[in-house]
Tab-separated table of C-alpha atoms in Angstrom:
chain	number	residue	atom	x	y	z
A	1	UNK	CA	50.910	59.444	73.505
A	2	UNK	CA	52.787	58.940	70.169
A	3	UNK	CA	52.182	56.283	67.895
A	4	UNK	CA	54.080	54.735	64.356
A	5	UNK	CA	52.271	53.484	61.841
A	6	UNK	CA	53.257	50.739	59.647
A	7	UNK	CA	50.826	49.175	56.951
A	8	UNK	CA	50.341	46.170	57.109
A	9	UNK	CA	47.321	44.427	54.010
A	10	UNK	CA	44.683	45.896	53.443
A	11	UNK	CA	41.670	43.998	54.674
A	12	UNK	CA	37.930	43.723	52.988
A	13	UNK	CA	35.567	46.223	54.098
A	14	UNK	CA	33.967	45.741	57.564
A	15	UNK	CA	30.761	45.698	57.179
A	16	UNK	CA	28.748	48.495	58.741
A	17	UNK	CA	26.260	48.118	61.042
A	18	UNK	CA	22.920	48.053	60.634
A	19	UNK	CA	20.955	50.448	62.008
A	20	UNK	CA	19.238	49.475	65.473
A	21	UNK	CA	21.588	46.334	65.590
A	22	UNK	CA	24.574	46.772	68.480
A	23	UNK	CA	27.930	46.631	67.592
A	24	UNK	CA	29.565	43.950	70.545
A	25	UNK	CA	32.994	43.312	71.416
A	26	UNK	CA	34.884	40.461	73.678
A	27	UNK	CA	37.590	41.869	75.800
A	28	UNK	CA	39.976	39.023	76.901
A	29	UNK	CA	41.931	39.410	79.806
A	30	UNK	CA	39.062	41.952	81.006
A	31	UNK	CA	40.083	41.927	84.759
A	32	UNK	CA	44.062	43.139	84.055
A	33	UNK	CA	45.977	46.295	83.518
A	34	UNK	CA	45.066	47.073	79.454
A	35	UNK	CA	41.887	44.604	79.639
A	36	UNK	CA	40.011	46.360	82.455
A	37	UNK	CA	40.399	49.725	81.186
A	38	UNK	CA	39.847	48.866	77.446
A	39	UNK	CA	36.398	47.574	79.390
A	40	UNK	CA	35.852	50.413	80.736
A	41	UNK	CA	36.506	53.010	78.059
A	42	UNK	CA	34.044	50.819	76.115
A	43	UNK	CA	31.206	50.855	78.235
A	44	UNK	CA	30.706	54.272	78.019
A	45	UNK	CA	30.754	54.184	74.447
A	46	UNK	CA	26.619	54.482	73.147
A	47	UNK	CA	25.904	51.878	70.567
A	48	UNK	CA	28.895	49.022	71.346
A	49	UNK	CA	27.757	46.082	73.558
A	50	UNK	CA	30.515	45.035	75.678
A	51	UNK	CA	31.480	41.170	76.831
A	52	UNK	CA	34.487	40.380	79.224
A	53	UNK	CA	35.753	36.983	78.407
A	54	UNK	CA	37.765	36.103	81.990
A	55	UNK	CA	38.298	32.907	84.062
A	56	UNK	CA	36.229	34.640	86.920
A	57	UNK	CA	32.705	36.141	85.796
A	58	UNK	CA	32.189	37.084	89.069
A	59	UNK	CA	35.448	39.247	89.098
A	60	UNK	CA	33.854	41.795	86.579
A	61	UNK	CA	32.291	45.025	88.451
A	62	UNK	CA	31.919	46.865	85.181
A	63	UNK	CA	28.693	48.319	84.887
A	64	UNK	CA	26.644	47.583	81.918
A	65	UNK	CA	29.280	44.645	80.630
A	66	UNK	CA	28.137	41.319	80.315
A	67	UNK	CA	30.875	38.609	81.551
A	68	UNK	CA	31.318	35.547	80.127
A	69	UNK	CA	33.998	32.571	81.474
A	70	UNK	CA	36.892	32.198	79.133
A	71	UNK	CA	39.727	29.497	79.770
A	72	UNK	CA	41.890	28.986	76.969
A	73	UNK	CA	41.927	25.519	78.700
A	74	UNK	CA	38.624	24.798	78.441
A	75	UNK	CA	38.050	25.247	74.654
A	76	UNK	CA	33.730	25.251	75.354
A	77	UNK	CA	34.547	28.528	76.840
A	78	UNK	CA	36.569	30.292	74.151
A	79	UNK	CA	33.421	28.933	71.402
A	80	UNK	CA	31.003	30.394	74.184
A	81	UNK	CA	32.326	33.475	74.393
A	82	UNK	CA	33.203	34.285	71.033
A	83	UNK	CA	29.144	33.753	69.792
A	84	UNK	CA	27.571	36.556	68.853
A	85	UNK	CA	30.867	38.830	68.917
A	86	UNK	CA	31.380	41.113	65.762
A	87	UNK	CA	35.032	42.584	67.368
A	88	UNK	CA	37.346	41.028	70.065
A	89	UNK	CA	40.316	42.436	71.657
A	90	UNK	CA	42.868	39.562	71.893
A	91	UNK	CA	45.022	39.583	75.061
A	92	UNK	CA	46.904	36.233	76.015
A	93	UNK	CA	47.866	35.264	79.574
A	94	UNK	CA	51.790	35.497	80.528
A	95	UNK	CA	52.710	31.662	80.296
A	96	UNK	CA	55.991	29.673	78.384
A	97	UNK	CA	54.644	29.129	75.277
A	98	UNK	CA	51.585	31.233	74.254
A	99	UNK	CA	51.188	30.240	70.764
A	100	UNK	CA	48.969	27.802	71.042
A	101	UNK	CA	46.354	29.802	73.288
A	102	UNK	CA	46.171	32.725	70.309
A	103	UNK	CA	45.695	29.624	67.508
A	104	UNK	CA	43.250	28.384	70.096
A	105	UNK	CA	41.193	31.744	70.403
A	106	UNK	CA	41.323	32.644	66.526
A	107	UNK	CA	39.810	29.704	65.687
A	108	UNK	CA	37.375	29.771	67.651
A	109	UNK	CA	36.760	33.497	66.583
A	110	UNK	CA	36.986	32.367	63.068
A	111	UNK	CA	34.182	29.968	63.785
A	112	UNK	CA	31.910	32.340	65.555
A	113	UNK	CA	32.018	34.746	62.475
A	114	UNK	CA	34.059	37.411	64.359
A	115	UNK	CA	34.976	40.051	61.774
A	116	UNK	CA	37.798	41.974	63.613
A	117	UNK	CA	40.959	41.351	65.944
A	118	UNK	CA	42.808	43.674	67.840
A	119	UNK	CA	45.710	42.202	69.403
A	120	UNK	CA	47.832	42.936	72.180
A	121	UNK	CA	51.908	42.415	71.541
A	122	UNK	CA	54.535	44.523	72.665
A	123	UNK	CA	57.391	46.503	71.796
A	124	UNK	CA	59.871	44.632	70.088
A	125	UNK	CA	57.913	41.878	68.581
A	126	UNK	CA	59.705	39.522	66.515
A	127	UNK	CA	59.074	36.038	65.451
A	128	UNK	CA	62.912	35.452	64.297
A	129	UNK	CA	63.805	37.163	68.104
A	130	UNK	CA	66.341	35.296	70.322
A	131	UNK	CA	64.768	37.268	73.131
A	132	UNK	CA	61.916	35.107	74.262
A	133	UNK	CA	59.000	37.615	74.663
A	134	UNK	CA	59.655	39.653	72.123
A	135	UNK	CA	59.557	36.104	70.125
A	136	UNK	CA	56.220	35.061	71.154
A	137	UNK	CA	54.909	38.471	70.268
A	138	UNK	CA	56.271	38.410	67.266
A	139	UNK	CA	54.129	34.690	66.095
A	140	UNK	CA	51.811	35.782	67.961
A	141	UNK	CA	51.174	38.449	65.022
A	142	UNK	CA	51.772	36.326	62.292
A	143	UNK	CA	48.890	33.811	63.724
A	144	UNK	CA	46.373	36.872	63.611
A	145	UNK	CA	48.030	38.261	60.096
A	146	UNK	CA	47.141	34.623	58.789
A	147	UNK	CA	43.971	34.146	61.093
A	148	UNK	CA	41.876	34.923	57.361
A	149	UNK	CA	40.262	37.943	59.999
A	150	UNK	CA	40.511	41.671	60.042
A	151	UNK	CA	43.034	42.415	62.580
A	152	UNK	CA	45.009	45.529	63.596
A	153	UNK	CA	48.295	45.518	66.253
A	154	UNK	CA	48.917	47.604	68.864
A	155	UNK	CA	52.687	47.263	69.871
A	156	UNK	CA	52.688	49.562	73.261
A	157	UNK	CA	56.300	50.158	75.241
A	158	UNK	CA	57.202	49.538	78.743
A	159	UNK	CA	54.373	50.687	81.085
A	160	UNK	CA	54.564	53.885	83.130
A	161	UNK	CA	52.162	52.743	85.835
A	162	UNK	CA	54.859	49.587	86.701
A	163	UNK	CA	57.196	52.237	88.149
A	164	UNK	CA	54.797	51.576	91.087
A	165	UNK	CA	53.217	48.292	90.965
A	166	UNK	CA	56.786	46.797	90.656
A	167	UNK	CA	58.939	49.662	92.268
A	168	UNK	CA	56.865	51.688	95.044
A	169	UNK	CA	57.554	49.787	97.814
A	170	UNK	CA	61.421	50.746	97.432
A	171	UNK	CA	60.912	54.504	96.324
A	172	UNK	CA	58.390	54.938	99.632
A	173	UNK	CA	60.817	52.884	102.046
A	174	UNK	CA	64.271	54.400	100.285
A	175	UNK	CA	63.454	56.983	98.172
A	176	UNK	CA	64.813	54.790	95.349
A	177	UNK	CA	64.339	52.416	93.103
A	178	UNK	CA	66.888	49.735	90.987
A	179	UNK	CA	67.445	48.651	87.135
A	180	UNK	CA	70.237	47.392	85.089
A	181	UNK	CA	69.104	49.803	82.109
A	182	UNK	CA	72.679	52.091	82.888
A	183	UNK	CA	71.958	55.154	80.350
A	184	UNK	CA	69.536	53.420	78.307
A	185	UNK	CA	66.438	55.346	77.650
A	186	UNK	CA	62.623	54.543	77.501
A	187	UNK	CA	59.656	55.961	76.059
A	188	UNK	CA	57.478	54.755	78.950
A	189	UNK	CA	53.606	54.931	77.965
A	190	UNK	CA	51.091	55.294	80.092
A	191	UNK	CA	48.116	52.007	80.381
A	192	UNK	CA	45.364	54.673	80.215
A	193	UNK	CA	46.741	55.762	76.816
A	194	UNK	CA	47.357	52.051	75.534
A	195	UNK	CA	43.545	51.481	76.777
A	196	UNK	CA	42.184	54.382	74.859
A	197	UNK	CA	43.750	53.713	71.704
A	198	UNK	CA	42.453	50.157	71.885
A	199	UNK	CA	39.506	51.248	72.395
A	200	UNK	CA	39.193	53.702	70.141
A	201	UNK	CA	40.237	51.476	67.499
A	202	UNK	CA	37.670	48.708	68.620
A	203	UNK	CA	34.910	51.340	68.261
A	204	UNK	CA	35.721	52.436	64.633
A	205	UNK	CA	38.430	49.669	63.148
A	206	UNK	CA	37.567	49.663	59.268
A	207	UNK	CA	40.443	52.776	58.979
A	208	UNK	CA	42.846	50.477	61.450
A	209	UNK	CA	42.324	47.032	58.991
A	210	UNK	CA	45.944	45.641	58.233
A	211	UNK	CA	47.770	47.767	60.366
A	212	UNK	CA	50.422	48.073	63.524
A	213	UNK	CA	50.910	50.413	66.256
A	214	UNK	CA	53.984	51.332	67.921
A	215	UNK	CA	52.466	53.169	71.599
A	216	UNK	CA	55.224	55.227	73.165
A	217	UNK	CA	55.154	57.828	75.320
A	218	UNK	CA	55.888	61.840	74.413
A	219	UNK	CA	60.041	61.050	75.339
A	220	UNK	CA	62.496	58.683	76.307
A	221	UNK	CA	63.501	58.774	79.503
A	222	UNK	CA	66.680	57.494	81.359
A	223	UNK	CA	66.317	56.177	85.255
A	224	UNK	CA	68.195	59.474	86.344
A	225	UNK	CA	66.022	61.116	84.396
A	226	UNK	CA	62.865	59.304	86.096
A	227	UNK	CA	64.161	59.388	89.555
A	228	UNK	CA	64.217	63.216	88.841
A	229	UNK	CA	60.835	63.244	87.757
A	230	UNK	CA	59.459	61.048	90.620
């Protein structure tokens, strides 16, 4: 895994903690790709108490996490889940317009006391974009970068592992699969990778304060080139 740095402000001092007190961090989005693993990776981590904020408690099979509801719809839910929280790893829901549901949680984080942000965009992010996604990514940075929080971004590329949640079906049947990517190239990046640098950065953030992460993988690739590799 390769990632760019850019610098972004430089943020006050996180405050350390004290000793004997637990360091705890909400994971949204706990039960998806990035979520559940960033859960995971955490867990195992001595010292860092881990809450999943998710729609469905009961979904959560993590041992040792605690899971909390969390409905961006349901605003009780976002203040419930927040208390308490020193860190949170901010991961929105695929929906038209997600602004409003990262506003939504930073408040509420803001409120709670939450000292530190870690959000989830994507490659690409810009708020002046004509490209919808990348668009939404892109305010959805500037809401954290003005959220008056510590925050760090993690921009990761297109996802290795969707070569067969979104593909395998065709390369079992056909021995194929189909894009419209001609000789464009990708540095896919694995989710395991994306989860481990979130997580790593959730565990010790104070270096990670004010800036963004571009998560690629070691080379682009063309389709020929994957279809090779595959």
């Amino acid at each position: 895994m390769n990632s760019r740095l850019n610098d972004g402000r430089s943020g006050r001092k996180l405050q350390a903690t004290r000793e004997n007190d637990m360091t705890k961090v909400l994971v949204t989005g706990a039960t998806g790709t990035i979520g559940s693993r960033v859960l995971r990776q955490l867990a195992e981590r001595a010292g860092i108490g881990v809450r999943a904020g998710v729609r469905s408690p009961e979904r959560v099979k993590t041992a040792g996490v605690e899971a909390v509801r969390f409905d961006y719809e349901e605003p009780a839910t976002l203040s419930e889940a927040f208390a308490g929280v020193d860190r949170v790893f901010l991961l929105t829901p695929f929906v038209e317009e997600p602004a409003p549901l990262v506003e939504a949680a930073l408040a509420a984080a803001k409120q709670a006391g939450v000292e530190f942000v870690l959000r989830m965009s994507a490659a690409g992010a810009d708020p002046q974009s004509d490209f919808a996604l990348a668009r939404h990514h892109g305010e959805g940075e500037e809401a954290v970068k003005a959220s008056g929080i510590d925050w760090s971004i993690i921009r990761p590329t297109f996802f290795m592992d969707n070569l067969i949640n979104f593909a395998g079906q065709t390369i079992a049947n056909e021995g194929a699969f189909y894009g419209a990517a001609g000789e464009g190239a990708t540095s896919y990046v694995s989710s395991h990778d994306v989860a481990a640098a979130a997580a790593a950065i959730l565990v010790e953030p104070a270096a990670h304060v004010g800036k963004t992460y571009e998560l690629t993988g070691p080379e682009a690739l063309t389709n020929p080139a994957v279809a090779a590799i595959i």
